[in-house]
Every structure is written in C-alpha cells, then in structure tokens.
Short mmCIF file of C-alpha atoms in Angstrom, two decimals:
data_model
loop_
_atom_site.label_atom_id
_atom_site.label_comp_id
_atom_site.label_asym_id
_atom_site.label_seq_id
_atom_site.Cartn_x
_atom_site.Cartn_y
_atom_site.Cartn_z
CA UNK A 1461 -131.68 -51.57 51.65
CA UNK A 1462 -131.03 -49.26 48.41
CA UNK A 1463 -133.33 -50.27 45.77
CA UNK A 1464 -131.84 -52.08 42.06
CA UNK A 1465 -132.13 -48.85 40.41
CA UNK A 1466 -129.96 -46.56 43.07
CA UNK A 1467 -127.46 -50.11 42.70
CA UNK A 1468 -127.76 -49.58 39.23
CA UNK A 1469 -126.54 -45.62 39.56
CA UNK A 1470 -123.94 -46.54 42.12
CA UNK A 1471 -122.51 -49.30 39.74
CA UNK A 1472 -122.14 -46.83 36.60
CA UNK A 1473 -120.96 -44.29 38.69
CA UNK A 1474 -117.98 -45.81 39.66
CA UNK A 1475 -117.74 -47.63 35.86
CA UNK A 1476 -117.79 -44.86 34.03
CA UNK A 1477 -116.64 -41.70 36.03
CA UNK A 1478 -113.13 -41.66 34.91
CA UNK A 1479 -113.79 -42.01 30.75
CA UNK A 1480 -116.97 -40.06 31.34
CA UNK A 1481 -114.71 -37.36 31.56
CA UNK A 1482 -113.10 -37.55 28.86
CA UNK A 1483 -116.11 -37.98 26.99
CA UNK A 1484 -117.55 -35.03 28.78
CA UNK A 1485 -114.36 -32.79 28.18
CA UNK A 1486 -114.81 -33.56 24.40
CA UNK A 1487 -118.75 -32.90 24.28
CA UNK A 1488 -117.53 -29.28 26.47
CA UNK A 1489 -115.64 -28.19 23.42
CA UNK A 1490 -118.80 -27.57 21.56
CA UNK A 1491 -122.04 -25.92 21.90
CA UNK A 1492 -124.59 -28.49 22.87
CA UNK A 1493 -126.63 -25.84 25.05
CA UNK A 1494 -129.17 -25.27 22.34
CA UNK A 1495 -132.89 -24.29 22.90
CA UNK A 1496 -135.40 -25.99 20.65
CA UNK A 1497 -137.53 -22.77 20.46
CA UNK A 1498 -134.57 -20.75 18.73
CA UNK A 1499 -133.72 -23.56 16.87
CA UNK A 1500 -136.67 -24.17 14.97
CA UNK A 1501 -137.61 -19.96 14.54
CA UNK A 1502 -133.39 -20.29 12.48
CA UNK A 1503 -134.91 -23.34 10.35
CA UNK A 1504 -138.34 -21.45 9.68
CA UNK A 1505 -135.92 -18.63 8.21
CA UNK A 1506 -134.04 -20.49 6.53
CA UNK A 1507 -136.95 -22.60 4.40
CA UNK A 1508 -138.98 -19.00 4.33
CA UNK A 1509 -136.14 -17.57 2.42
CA UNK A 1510 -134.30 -20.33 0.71
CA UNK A 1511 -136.11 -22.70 -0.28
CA UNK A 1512 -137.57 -21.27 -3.13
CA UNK A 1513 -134.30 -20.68 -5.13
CA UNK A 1514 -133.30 -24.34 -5.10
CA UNK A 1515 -137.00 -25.83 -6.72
CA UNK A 1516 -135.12 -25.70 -10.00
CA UNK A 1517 -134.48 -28.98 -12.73
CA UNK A 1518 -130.53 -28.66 -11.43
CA UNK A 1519 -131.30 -29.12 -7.38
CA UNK A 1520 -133.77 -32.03 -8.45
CA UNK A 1521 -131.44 -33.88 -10.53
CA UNK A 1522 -128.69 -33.54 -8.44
CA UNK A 1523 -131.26 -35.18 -5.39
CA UNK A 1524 -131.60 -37.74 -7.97
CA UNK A 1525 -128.38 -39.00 -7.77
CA UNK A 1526 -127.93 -38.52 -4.16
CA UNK A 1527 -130.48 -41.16 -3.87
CA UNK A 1528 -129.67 -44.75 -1.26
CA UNK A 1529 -132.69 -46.79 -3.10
CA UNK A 1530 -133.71 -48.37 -0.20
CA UNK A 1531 -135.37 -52.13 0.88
CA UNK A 1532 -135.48 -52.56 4.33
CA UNK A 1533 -138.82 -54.62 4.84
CA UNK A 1534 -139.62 -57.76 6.36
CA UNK A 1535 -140.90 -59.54 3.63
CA UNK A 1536 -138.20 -59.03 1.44
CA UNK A 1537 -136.77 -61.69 -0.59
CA UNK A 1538 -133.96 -62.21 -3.24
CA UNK A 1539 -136.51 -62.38 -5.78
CA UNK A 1540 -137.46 -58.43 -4.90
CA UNK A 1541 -134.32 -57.46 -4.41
CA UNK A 1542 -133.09 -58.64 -7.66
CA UNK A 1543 -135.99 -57.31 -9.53
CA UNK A 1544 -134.75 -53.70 -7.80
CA UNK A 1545 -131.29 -54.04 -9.20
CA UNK A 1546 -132.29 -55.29 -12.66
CA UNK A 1547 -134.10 -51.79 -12.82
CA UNK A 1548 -131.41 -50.06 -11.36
CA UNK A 1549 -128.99 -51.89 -13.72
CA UNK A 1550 -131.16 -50.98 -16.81
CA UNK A 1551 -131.97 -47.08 -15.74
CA UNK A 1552 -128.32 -46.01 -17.11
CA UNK A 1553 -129.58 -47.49 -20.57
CA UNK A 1554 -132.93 -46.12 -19.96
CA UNK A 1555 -132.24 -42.72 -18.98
CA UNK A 1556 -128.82 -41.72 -19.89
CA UNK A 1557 -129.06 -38.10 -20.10
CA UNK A 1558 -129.79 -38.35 -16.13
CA UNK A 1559 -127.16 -39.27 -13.16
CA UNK A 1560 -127.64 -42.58 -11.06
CA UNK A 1561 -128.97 -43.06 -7.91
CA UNK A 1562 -125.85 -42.72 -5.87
CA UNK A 1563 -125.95 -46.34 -4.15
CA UNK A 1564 -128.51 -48.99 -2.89
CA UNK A 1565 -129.06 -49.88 0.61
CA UNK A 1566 -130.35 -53.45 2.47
CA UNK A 1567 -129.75 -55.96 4.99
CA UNK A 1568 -126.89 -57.74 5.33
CA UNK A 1569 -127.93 -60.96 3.85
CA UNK A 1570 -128.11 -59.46 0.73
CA UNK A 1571 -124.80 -57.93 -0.15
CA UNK A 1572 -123.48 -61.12 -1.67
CA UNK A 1573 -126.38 -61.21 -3.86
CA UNK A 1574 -126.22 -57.35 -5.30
CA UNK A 1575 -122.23 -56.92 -4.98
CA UNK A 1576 -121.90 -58.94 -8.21
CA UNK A 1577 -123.22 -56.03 -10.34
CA UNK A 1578 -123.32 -53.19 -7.76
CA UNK A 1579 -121.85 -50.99 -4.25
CA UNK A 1580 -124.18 -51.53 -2.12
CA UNK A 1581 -124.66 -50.09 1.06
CA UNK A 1582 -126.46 -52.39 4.27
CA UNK A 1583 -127.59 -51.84 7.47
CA UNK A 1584 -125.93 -53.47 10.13
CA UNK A 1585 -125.06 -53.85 14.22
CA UNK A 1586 -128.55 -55.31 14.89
CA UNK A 1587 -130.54 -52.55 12.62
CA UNK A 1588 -132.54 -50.82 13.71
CA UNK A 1589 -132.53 -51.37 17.68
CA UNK A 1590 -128.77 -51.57 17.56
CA UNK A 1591 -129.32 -53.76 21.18
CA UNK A 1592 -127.18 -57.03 21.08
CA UNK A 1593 -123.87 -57.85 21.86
CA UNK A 1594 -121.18 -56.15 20.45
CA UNK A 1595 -119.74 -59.06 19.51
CA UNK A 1596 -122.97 -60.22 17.25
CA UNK A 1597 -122.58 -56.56 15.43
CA UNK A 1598 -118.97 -57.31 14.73
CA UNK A 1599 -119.69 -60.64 13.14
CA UNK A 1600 -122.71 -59.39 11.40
CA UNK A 1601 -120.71 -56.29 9.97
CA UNK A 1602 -117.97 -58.13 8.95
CA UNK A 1603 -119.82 -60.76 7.10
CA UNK A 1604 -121.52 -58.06 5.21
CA UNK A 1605 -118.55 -56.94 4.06
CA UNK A 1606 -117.20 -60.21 3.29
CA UNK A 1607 -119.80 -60.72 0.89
CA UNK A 1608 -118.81 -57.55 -0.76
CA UNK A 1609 -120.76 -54.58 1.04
CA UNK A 1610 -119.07 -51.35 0.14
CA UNK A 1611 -120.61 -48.97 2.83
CA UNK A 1612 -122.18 -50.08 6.08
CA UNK A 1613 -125.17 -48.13 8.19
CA UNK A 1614 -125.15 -48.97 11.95
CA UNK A 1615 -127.81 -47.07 14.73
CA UNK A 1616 -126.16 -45.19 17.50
CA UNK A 1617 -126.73 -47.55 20.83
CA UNK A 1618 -129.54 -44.79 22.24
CA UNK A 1619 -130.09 -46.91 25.27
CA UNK A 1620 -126.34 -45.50 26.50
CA UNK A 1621 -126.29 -42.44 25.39
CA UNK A 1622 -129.86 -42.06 27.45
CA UNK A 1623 -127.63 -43.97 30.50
CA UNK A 1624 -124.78 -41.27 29.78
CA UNK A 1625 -122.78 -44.63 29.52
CA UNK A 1626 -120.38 -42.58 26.91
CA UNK A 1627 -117.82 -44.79 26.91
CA UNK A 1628 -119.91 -48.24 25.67
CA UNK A 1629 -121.66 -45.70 23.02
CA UNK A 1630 -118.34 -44.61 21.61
CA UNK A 1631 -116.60 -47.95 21.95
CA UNK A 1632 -119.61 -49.70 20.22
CA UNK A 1633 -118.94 -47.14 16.77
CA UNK A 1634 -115.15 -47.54 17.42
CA UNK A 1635 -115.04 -51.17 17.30
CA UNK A 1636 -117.44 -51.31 14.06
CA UNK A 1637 -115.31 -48.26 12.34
CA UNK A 1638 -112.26 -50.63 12.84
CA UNK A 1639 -114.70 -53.89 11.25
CA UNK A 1640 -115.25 -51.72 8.99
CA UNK A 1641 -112.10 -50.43 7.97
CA UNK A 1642 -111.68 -47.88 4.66
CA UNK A 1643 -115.40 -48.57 3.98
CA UNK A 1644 -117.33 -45.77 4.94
CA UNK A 1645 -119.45 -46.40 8.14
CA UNK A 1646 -122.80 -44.23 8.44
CA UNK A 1647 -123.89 -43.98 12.43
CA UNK A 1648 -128.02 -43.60 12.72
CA UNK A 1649 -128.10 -40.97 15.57
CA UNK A 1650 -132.54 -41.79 15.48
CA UNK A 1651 -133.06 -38.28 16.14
CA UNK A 1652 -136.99 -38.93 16.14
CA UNK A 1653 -136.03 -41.07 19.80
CA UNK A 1654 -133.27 -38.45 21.31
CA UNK A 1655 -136.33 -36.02 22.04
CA UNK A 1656 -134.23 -32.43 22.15
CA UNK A 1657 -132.04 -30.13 20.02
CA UNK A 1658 -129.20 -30.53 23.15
CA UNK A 1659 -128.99 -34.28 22.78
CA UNK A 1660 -128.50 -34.24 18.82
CA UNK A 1661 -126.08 -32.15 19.05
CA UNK A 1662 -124.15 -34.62 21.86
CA UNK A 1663 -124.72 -37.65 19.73
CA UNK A 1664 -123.49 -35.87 16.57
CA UNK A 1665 -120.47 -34.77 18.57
CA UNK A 1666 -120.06 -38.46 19.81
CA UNK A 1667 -120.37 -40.11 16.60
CA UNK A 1668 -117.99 -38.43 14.97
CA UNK A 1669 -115.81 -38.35 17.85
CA UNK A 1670 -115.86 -42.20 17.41
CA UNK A 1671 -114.72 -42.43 13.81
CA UNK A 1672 -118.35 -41.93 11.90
CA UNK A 1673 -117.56 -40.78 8.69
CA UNK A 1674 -121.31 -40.16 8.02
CA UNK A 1675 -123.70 -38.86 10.59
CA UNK A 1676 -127.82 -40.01 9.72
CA UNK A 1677 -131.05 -38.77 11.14
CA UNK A 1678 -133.18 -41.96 11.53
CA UNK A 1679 -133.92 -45.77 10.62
CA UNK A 1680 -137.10 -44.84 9.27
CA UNK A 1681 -138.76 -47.48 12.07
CA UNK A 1682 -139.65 -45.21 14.58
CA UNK A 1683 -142.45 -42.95 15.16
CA UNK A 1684 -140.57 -39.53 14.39
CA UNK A 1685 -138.03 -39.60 11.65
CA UNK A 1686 -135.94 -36.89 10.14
CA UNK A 1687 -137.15 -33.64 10.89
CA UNK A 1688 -136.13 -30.03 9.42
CA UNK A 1689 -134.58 -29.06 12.83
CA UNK A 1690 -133.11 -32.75 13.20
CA UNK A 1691 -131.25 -32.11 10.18
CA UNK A 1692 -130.10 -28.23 11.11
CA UNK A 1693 -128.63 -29.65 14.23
CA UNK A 1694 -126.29 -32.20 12.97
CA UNK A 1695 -125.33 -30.05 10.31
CA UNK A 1696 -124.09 -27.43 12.64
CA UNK A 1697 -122.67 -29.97 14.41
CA UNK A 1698 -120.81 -31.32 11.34
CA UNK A 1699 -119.60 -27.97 10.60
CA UNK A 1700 -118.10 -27.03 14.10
CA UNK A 1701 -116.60 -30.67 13.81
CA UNK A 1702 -115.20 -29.68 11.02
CA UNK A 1703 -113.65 -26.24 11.64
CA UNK A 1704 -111.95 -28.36 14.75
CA UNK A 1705 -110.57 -31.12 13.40
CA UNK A 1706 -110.62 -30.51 9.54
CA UNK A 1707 -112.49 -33.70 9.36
CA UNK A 1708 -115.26 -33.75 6.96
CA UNK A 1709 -118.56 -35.88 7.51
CA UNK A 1710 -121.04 -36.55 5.33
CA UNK A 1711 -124.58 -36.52 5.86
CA UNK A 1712 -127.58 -38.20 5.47
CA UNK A 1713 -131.60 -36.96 6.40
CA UNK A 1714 -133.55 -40.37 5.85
CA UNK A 1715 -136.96 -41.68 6.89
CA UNK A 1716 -140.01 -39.67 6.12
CA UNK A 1717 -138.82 -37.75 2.97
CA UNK A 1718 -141.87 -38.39 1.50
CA UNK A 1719 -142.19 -35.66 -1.32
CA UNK A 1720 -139.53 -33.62 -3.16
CA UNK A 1721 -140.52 -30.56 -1.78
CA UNK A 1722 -139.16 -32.54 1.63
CA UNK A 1723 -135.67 -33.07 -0.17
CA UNK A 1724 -135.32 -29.68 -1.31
CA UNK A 1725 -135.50 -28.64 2.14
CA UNK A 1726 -132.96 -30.66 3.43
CA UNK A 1727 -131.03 -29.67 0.43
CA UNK A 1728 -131.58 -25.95 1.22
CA UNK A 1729 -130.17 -26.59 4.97
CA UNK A 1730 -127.19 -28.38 4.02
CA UNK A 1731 -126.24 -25.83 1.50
CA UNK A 1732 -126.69 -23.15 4.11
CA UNK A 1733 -125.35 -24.23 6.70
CA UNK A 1734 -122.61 -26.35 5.23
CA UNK A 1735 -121.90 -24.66 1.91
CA UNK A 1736 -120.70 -26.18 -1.61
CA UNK A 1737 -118.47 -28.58 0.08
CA UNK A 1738 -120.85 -30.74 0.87
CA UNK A 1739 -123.61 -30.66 -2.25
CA UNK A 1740 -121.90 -33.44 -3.71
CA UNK A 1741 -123.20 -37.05 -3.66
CA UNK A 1742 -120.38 -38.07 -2.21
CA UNK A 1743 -121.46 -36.36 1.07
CA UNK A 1744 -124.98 -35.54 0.79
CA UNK A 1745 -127.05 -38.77 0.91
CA UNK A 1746 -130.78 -39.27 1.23
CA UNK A 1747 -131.98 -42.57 2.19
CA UNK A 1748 -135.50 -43.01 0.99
CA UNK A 1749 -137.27 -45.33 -2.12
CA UNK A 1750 -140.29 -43.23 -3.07
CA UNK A 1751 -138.35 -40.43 -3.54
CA UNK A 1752 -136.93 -41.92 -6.49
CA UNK A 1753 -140.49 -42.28 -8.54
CA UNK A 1754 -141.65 -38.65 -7.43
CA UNK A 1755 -138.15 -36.60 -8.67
CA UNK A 1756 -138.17 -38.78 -11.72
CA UNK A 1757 -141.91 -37.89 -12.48
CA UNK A 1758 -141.02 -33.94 -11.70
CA UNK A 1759 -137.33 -34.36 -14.41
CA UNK A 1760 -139.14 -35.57 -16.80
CA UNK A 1761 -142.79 -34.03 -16.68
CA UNK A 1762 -145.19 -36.83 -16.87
CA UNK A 1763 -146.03 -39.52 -14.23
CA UNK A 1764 -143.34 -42.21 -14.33
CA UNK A 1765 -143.50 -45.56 -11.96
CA UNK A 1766 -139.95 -47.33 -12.59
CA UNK A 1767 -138.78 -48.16 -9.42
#
C-alpha cells in the first residue's frame, strides 16, 4: 500500500502535468539557472563600487519620497493609525521644501478610515501567510478596495510554488489582479522563505507572468527579509521581463531596511541594474517605517523623531 505522501505525488501529477507545462515553457524562456556564489561576488561589486556615489542629499531625498509608511502590527488601532496620518497630513505644511512619502500601507480594515484624506496602500489575501481560500482573499481584497484602497499588497502562495503546483500559484495572483482591477497589485515573493537565487528568479518570472505589476522582497514577518542579493535577483528578473514583453514592473525591497545606508544600497542595485527608468517613485518603493525618522534626521542634520 503506497503511503499518503507518494498518493499525494501521484494526485498532482496527474493535476497539474498538462498546465505545468505551460508554466514550465514560460519559466524556460528565462535564465533561472543561477548560482548563489556568483550571484552574491556581482552584488559585492556592485556595492564596492557604487555605492559610494549615490550617499548624496539628492539619492536621500528622493528615498524619502519613495517611502510606504508602514503599520502592520497587531496591536494597532484606529486611534494609532489616525495619529500616523494626522502627521503625515501635517508634514507637507511642516516640511515643504521636501517631497512626501510616496503612500501609506496597512491592513485592510483600515482603508475606509485613511481613504478620506489619503491613497493608501493595504495588505491583503490573508497577509502575510497568504494560506486560505481563494475565495476569502477575493472578498477580503475587494472589500479593501471598496472602502477606498488605492494599491493592494498580496504574498505569493509559497506553499505551491514549493509543491511546483504552478498553476494554483499563478491562478491565485490572476484572480486577485482581476479583484483588483486598474489598482496596482504588489505580489510579496518572501524571498527570506524561497531559500536560493534559482527560485527567486522562478517566482519573479511567475508573478509577473500572472499580472503583478509590482514584484516585493518580503512581509517583514519572517526570519530573513530583503537581502542585497534578494533584491539583484528580481531586478534582473524585472529587466529580462521587460526586454520580453515591454512590460514594466515596479519594485519594492521591504522588511529589514533598517538604516539608510541599507536604502542606498538597494537604490544603487536598482539603478544598475535597471537604469533611470525605474528611479522614480512611481516604481521604486521601499516599504519600511523607521526609515522615515533616520533619512529625515540625515536631510536635515539634526536628530528629528516625527513619525
């Protein structure tokens, strides 16, 4: 008698075998064959010799704005929240000689209660996990942007991509793209849980495939977040998406940018391996809070605690 798990091989192997090839024939136009070794000795190069240039007042204040202030805790409550949008509501008056964050981010449940003065951007599909029912991510999503979200984050189901399950991956982005319709929909690859170079490049590939129209390194919930090498990766794969298809995706390194040195670097990879195109906020996002206190403090040369 075969055991559950050799049923459980035999089942998706008949499931899936037909659209796994067309998921595999996609994934075969690109190079997902990457070594981790030679990946990270191209990063090293690239901070060892870029980096430097791009510490200047102009890089920092263009992070600035390319800032998702973000709330994503447990114990939040619409008492916090609206205490963060008063301040982000009274920096423009503040500060107006410096460019606004570019949006705020948060769950769901909140989008009704910032969307009267704000965008906002929320996480969404069972954040960060992503493991329900399709159908609860639909609702959820669509709720959200009922109540007036603008731009919606959703995490990349890992558990199929680790089950090669292709298909329910790609379908599960699909369907939310269409919930989501013209708003732009952000697909958390969690790069810190897909353990090799090879895979981010597949799930990059996959997400966009599916209708992403930003790829994002992490939820900021697990262990590993965004890493240097995370970030080379899907900009690569970004760039050979976009020399195929003439699609452009935006990106977005988030969880564990924890210093502006940190930004700068993931600044310096996107400009290198992406170019100009894509050093606008409108494609370059960082999702991160404390950032916001630290590249403030650095503009304006003293210590400042506003957000």
């Amino acid at each position: 008698m075969s055991s559950i798990k050799e049923q459980v091989i035999a089942q998706k192997k008949g499931q899936y075998s037909e659209m796994d090839d067309k998921y595999l024939s996609v994934l075969k136009q690109y190079n997902c064959d990457l070594n981790d070794e030679e990946v990270a000795a191209e990063v090293k190069k690239i901070l060892d010799e870029k980096v430097a240039e791009n510490e200047t007042m102009e890089v920092k204040k263009f992070l600035f704005g390319s800032i998702e202030l973000t709330s994503l805790h447990t114990e939040d409550t619409e008492e916090s929240i609206l205490k963060m949008i008063e301040k982000v509501n009274q920096f423009a008056k503040d500060y107006p000689q410096l460019p606004h964050v570019a949006t705020v981010c948060t769950y769901p449940n909140f989008a009704g209660l910032i969307s009267q003065s704000l965008e906002i951007a929320v996480v969404s599909g069972n954040f960060p996990s992503s493991q329900t029912f399709i159908e609860v991510k639909i609702a959820e999503t669509a709720m959200a942007i009922k109540d007036g979200a603008t731009e919606v984050d959703i995490v990349m189901p890992v558990g199929k991509f680790f089950s090669e399950d292709y298909e329910g991956l790609c379908d599960d982005i699909q369907e939310l793209k269409e919930t989501c319709g013209e708003h732009k929909m952000k697909c958390i690859l969690e790069t810190g849980c897909l353990k090799n170079c090879s895979n981010i490049m597949k799930a990059s590939i996959l997400a966009m495939y599916s209708g992403s129209d930003y790829i994002k390194t992490s939820t900021g919930k697990e262990k590993i977040s965004a890493t240097p090498e995370a970030a080379y990766v899907m900009c690569q794969a970004i760039k050979a998406y976009y020399e195929k298809t003439g699609i452009q995706i935006g990106f977005k390194p988030a969880g564990g940018i924890n210093t502006v040195h940190d930004a700068v670097v993931y600044y310096t990879i996107v400009k290198e391996v992406l170019g100009e195109k894509w050093l606008t906020n409108q494609w370059l996002r960082l999702g991160t809070s404390r950032l916001t206190n630290l590249l403030l403090s650095e503009i304006l040369g003293k210590e400042i605690k506003y957000f």
